[in-house]
Coordinates of C-alpha atoms in Angstrom, one line a residue:
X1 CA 11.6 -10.0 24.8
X2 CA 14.0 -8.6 21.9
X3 CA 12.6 -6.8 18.9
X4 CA 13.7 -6.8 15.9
X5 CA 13.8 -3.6 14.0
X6 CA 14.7 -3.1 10.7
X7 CA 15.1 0.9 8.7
X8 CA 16.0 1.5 5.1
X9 CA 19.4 2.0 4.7
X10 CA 18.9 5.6 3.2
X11 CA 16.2 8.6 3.5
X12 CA 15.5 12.5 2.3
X13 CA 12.7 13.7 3.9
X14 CA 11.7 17.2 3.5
X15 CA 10.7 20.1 1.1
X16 CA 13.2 19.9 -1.5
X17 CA 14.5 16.4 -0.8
X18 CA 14.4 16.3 -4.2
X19 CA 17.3 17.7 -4.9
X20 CA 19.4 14.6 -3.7
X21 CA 18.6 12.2 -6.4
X22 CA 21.3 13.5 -8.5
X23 CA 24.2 12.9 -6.0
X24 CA 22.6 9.2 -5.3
X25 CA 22.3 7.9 -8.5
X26 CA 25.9 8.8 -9.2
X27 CA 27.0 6.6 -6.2
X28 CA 25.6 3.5 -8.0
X29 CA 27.8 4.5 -11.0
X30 CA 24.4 3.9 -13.4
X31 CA 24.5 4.1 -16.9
X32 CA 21.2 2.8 -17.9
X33 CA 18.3 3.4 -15.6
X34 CA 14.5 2.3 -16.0
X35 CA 12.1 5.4 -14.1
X36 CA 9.0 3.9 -13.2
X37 CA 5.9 6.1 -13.1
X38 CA 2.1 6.5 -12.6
X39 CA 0.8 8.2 -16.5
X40 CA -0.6 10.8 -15.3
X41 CA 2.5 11.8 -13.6
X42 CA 4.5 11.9 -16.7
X43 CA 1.4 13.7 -18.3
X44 CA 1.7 16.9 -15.9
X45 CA 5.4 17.1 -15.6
X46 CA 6.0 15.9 -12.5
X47 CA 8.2 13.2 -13.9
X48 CA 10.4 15.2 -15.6
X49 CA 11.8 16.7 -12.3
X50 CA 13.6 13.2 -12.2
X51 CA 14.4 12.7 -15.4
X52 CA 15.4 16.1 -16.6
X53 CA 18.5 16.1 -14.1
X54 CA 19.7 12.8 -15.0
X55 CA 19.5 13.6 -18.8
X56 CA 21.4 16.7 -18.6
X57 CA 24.1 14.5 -16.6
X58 CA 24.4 12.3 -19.3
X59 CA 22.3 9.0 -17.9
X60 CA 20.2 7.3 -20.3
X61 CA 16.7 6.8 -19.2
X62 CA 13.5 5.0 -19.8
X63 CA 10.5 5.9 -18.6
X64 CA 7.6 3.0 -18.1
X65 CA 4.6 3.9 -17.5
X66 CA 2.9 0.9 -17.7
X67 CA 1.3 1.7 -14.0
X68 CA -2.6 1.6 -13.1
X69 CA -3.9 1.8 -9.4
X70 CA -4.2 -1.4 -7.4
X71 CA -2.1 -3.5 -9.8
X72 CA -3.0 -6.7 -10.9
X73 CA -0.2 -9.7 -11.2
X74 CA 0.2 -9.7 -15.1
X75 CA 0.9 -6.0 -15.1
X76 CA 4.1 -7.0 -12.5
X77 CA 5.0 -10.1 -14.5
X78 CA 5.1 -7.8 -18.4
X79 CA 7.3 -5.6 -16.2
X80 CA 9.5 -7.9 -14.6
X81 CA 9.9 -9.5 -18.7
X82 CA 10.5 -5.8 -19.8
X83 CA 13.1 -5.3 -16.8
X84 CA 15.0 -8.5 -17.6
X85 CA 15.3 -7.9 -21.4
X86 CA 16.5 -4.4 -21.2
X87 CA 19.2 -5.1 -19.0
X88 CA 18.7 -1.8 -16.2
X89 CA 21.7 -0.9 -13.5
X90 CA 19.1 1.5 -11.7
X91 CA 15.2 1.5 -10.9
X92 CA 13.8 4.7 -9.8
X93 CA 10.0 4.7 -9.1
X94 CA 8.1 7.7 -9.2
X95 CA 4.4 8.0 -7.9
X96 CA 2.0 6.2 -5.9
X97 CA 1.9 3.5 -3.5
X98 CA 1.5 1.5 -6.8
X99 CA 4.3 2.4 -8.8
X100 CA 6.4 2.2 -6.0
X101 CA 5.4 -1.9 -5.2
X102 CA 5.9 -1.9 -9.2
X103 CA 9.6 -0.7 -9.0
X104 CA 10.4 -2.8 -5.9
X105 CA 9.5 -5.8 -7.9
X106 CA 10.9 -4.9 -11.4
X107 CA 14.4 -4.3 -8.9
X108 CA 14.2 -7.5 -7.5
X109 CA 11.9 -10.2 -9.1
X110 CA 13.6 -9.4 -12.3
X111 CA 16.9 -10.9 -10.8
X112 CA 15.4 -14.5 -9.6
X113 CA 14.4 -16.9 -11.9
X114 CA 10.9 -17.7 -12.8
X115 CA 7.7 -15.6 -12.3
X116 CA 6.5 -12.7 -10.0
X117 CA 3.5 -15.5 -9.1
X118 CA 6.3 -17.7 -8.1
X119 CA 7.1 -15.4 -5.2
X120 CA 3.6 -14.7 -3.3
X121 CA 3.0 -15.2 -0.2
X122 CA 0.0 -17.2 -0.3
X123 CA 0.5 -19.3 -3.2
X124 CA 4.0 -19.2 -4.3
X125 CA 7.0 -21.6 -4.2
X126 CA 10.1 -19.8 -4.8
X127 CA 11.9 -17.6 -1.7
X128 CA 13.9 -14.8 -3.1
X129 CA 17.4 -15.2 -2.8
X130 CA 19.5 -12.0 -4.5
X131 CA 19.6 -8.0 -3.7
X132 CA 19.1 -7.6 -7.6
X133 CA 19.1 -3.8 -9.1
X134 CA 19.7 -0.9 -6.8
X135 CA 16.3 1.4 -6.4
X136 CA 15.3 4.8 -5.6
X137 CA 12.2 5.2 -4.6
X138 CA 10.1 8.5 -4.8
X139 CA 6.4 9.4 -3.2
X140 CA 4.1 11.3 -4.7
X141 CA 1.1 10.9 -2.5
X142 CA 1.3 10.8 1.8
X143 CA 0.0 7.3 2.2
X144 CA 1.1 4.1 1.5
X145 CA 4.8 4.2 3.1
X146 CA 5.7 1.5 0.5
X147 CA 9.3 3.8 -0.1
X148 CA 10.3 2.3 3.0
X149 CA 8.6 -0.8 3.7
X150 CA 9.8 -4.6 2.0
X151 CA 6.5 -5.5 1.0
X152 CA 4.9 -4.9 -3.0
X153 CA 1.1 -6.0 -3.1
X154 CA -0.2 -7.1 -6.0
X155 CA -4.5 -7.7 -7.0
X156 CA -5.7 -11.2 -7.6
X157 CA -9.2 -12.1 -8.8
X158 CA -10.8 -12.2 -5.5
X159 CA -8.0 -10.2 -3.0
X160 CA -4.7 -9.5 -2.7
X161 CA -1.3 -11.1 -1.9
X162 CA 2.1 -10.0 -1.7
X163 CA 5.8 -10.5 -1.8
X164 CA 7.8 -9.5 0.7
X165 CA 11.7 -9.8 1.5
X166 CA 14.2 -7.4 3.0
X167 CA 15.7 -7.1 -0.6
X168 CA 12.6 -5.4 -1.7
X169 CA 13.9 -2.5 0.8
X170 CA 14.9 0.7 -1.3
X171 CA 18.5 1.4 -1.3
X172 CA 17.3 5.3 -1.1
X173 CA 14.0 6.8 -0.6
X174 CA 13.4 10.5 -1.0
X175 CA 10.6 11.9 0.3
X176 CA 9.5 15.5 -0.6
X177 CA 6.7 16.9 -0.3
X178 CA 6.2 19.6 -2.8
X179 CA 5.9 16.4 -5.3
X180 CA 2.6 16.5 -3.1
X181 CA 1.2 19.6 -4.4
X182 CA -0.6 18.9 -7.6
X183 CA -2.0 15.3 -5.7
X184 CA -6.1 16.0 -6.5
X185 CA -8.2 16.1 -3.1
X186 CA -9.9 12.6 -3.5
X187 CA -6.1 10.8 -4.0
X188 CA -4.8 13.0 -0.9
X189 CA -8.1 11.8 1.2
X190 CA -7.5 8.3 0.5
X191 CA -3.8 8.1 0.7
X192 CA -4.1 10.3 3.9
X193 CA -6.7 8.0 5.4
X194 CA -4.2 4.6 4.5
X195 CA -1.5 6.4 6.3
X196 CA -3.6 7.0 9.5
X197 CA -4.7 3.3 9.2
X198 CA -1.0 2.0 9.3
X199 CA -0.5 4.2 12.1
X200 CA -3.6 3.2 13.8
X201 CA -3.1 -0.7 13.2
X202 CA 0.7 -0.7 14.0
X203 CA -0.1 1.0 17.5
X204 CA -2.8 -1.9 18.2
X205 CA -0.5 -4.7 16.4
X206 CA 0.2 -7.6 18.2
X207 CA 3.5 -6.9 17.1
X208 CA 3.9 -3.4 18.4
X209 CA 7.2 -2.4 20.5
X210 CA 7.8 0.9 21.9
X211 CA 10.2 1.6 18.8
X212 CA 7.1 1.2 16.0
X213 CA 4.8 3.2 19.2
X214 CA 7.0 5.7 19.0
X215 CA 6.7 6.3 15.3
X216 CA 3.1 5.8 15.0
X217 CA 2.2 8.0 18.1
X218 CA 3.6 10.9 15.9
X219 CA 2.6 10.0 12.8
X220 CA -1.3 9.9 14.2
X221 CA -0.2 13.3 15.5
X222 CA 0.8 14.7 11.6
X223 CA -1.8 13.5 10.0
X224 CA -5.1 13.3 12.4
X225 CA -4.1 17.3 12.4
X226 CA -3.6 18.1 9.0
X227 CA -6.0 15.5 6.4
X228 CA -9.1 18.0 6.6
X229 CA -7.0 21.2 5.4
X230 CA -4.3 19.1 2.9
X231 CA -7.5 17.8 1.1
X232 CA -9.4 21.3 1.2
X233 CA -6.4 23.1 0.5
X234 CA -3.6 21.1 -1.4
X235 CA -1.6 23.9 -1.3
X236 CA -1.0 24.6 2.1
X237 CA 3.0 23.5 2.4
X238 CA 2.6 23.2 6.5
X239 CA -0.3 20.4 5.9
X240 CA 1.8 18.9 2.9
X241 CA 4.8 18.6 4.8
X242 CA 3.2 17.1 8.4
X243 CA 0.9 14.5 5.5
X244 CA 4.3 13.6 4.3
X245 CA 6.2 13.1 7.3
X246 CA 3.2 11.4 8.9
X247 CA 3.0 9.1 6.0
X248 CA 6.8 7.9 6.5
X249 CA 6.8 7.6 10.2
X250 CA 3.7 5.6 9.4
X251 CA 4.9 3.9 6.9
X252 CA 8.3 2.6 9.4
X253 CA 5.8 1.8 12.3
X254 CA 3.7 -1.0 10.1
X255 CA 7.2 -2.2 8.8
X256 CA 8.2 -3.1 11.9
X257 CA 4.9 -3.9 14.0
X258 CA 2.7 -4.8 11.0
X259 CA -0.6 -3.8 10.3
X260 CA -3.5 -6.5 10.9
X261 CA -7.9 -6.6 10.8
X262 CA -8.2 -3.7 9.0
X263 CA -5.9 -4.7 6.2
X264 CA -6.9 -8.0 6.0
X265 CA -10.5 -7.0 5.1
X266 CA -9.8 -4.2 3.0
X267 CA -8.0 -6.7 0.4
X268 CA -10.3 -8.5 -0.5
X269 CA -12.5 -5.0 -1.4
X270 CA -9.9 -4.0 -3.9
X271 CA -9.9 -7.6 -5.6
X272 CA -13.2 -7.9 -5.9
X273 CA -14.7 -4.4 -6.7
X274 CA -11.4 -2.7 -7.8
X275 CA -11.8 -0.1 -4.7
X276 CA -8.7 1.7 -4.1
X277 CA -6.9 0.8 -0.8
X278 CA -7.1 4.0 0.6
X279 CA -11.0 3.8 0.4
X280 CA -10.7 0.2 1.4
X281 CA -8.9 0.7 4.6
X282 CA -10.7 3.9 5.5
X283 CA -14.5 2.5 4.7
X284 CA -13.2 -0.4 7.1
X285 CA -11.3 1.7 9.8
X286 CA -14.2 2.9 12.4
X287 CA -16.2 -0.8 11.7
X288 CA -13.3 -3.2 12.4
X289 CA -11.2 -0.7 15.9
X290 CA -15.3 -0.8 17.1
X291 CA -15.2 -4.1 17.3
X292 CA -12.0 -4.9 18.5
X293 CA -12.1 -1.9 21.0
X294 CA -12.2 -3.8 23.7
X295 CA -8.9 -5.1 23.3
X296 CA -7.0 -2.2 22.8
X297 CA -8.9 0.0 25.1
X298 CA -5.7 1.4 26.6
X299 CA -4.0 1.9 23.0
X300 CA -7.1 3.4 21.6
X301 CA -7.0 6.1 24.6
X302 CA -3.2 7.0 23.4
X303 CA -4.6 7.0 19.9
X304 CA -7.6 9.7 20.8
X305 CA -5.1 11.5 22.7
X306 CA -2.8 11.6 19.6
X307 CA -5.4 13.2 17.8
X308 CA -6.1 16.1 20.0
X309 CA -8.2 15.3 21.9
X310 CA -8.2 15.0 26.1
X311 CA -8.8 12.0 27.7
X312 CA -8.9 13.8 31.2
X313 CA -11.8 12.5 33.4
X314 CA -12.2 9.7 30.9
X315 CA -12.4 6.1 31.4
X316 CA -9.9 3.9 28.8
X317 CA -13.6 3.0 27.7
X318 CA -15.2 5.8 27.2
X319 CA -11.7 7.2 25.3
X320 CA -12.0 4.6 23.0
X321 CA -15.2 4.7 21.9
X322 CA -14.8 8.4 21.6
X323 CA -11.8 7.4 19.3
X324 CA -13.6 5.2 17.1
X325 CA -16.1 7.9 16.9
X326 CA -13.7 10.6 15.5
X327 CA -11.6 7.9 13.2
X328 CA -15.3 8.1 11.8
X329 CA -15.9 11.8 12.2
X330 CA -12.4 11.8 10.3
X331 CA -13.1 9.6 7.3
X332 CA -16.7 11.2 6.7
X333 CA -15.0 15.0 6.7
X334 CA -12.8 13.7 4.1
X335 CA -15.4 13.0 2.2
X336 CA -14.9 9.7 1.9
X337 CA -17.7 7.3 1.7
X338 CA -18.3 5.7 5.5
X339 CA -20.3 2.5 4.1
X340 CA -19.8 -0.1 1.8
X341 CA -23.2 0.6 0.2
X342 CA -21.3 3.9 -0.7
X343 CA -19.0 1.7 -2.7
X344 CA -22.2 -0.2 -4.3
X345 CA -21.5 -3.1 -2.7
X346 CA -24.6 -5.1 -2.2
X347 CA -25.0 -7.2 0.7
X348 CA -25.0 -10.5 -1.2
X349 CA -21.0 -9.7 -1.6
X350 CA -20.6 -10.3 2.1
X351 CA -19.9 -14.1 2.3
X352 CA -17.5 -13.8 -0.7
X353 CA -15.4 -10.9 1.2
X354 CA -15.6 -12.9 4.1
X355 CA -13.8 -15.8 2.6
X356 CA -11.5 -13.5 0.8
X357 CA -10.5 -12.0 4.0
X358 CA -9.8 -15.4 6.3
X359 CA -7.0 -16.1 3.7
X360 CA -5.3 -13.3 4.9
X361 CA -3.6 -15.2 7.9
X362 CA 0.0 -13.4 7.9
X363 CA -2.2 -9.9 8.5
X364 CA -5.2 -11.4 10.8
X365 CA -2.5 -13.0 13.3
X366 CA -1.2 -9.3 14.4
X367 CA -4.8 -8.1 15.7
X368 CA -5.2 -7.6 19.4
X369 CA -8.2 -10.0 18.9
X370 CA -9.1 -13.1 17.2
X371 CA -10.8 -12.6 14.5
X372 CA -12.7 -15.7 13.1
X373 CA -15.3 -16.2 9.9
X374 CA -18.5 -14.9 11.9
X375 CA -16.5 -12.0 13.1
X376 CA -15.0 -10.9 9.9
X377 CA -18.6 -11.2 8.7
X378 CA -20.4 -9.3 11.4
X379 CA -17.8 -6.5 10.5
X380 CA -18.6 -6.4 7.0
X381 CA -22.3 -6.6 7.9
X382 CA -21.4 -3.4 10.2
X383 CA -19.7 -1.4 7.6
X384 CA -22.2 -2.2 5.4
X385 CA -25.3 -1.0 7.6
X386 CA -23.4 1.6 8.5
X387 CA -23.8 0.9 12.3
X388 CA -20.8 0.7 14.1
X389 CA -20.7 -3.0 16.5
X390 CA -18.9 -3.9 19.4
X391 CA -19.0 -4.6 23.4

């Protein structure tokens, strides 16, 4: 069977990466560019080691910061209208996983007529049908890989949706990871954590082909290895750089092998009680592989492997229930709340999460098992007991 595998068409990676923008902006011959960018960003200086260069080249810039975490639709649709009044030749998103999804659509949606909630997977209509404005996209945190995925998720009332085309690709994405420095240990544990999960879930995918194995392998590798001292020590370069690198590796595995149960649960957390997605996916992570275990026994012996450990003299059984065991060691010595009751979440929320999370087809189709409503329910039950369930 052939695989399709798609790769943005341009990438910096690396301690200093930075220093590139310059040289690709002048390539798309820009002379009025909108810089994207979380507040608190601008509000520590970080964003002026983008905008600084350009304006000392001569570009004219504007910087939007018009960015909170988990993003709801209206904030996308005010910035598409801003995009589209203001006539931009150059998008350049600076920040999180959020700001990123932000730029990709303010690139992109602002070019097609009608509304962002036109274009949604779930409910929309319209199918995206022109590249739109070149973008640059820039990480700050190692986590949600969206600089080099085609997909920009946006919060609903009761869970998430999002648009996805191969025109929402970035035309460049730098990646460095001394932007990663001043990233506070709670934002570098959940990042981290939503980084492993794509890993984790693209390895297990449905979808999976030894291309997006590859990449996952080693990005399970960077980060299983280097979470616990980036978040106790954010200025270690060694663990910055491996977070970063393990982030973007991760980041090309889900684009190409998808990620799937994890995901599809974690949505409806961040629509309903506003949790961030890193917390989402890693609150989920030991819960939902426990249960599915015993489909992916083999993979989940690779993944414990990947992590450091030895699966010599072990079973593929007993290796994967020693994996879900440390994916849970992992989130908890992050520091990380390990049940939903953590997140107040009271167990009358179940059904509604449950609901949220069957809508989430495109995600639940890629999971080594089926998962159906009294699954996804026993899961949630799981994570919210705190008791891990499975064969």
């Amino acid at each position: 069977m052939s695989v399709k595998i798609t790769l943005p068409p341009i990438s910096y990676t690396g301690w200093g990466a930075l220093s590139h923008l310059l040289g690709e902006v002048e390539r798309f011959n820009a002379k009025k560019i909108l810089v994207i960018t979380d507040p608190f960003l601008k509000d520590i200086g970080i964003t002026n080691k983008v905008v600084d260069p350009l304006k000392e080249a001569g570009y004219t810039t504007e910087i939007y910061t018009d960015v909170v975490p988990e993003p709801p639709l209206a904030i996308g649709e005010k910035l598409v209208a801003y995009t589209r009044d203001n006539e931009f030749d150059l998008v350049i998103g600076i920040g999180g996983g959020s700001a990123l999804d932000l730029s990709k659509l303010a690139g992109v949606i602002a070019s097609q007529e009608g509304k962002v909630a036109d274009y949604l997977n779930l409910t929309g209509t319209k199918k995206v049908t022109t590249k739109g404005i070149p973008t640059i996209l820039i990480p700050t945190t190692s986590g949600t890989g969206s600089e080099v995925t085609n997909i920009s998720v946006l919060s609903l009332e009761t869970t998430k949706d999002v648009i996805t085309h191969d025109y929402l690709l970035a035309d460049v994405a730098i990646v460095d990871p001394a932007l990663t420095i001043s990233l506070p240990p709670k934002v570098t544990a959940a990042t981290g954590v939503d980084a492993l999960t794509h890993a984790v879930e693209s390895y297990i995918s449905k979808n999976a082909s030894p291309v997006s194995d590859a990449l996952a392998l080693q990005a399970i590798r960077l980060i299983s290895n280097s979470i616990r001292q980036a978040v106790s020590n954010g200025e270690d370069k060694q663990a910055r750089t491996d977070m970063s690198y393990g982030s973007y590796l991760a980041g090309l595995a889900f684009f190409n092998a998808g990620v799937a149960g994890v995901h599809a649960l974690a949505y409806p957390l961040g629509g309903q009680f506003h949790i961030a997605h890193g917390d989402s996916n890693a609150v989920l992570l030991p819960y939902v592989m426990g249960y599915i275990r015993p489909s992916c026994e083999k993979q989940m012996k690779d993944i414990y492997n990947a992590m450091g450990f030895s699966s010599v003299n072990l079973s593929q059984k007993e290796a994967s229930y020693k994996c879900v065991a440390e994916l849970k060691r992992l989130v908890e010595d992050v520091n990380i709340p390990s049940t939903l009751k953590g997140f107040n979440i009271t167990e009358d929320a179940l059904d509604n999460l449950t609901t949220a999370a069957l809508e989430q087809k495109r995600i639940l189709a890629r999971s080594p098992m089926q998962l159906l409503k009294e699954d996804i329910y026993t899961i949630y039950k799981a994570a919210f007991d705190g008791v891990i369930k499975g064969n």
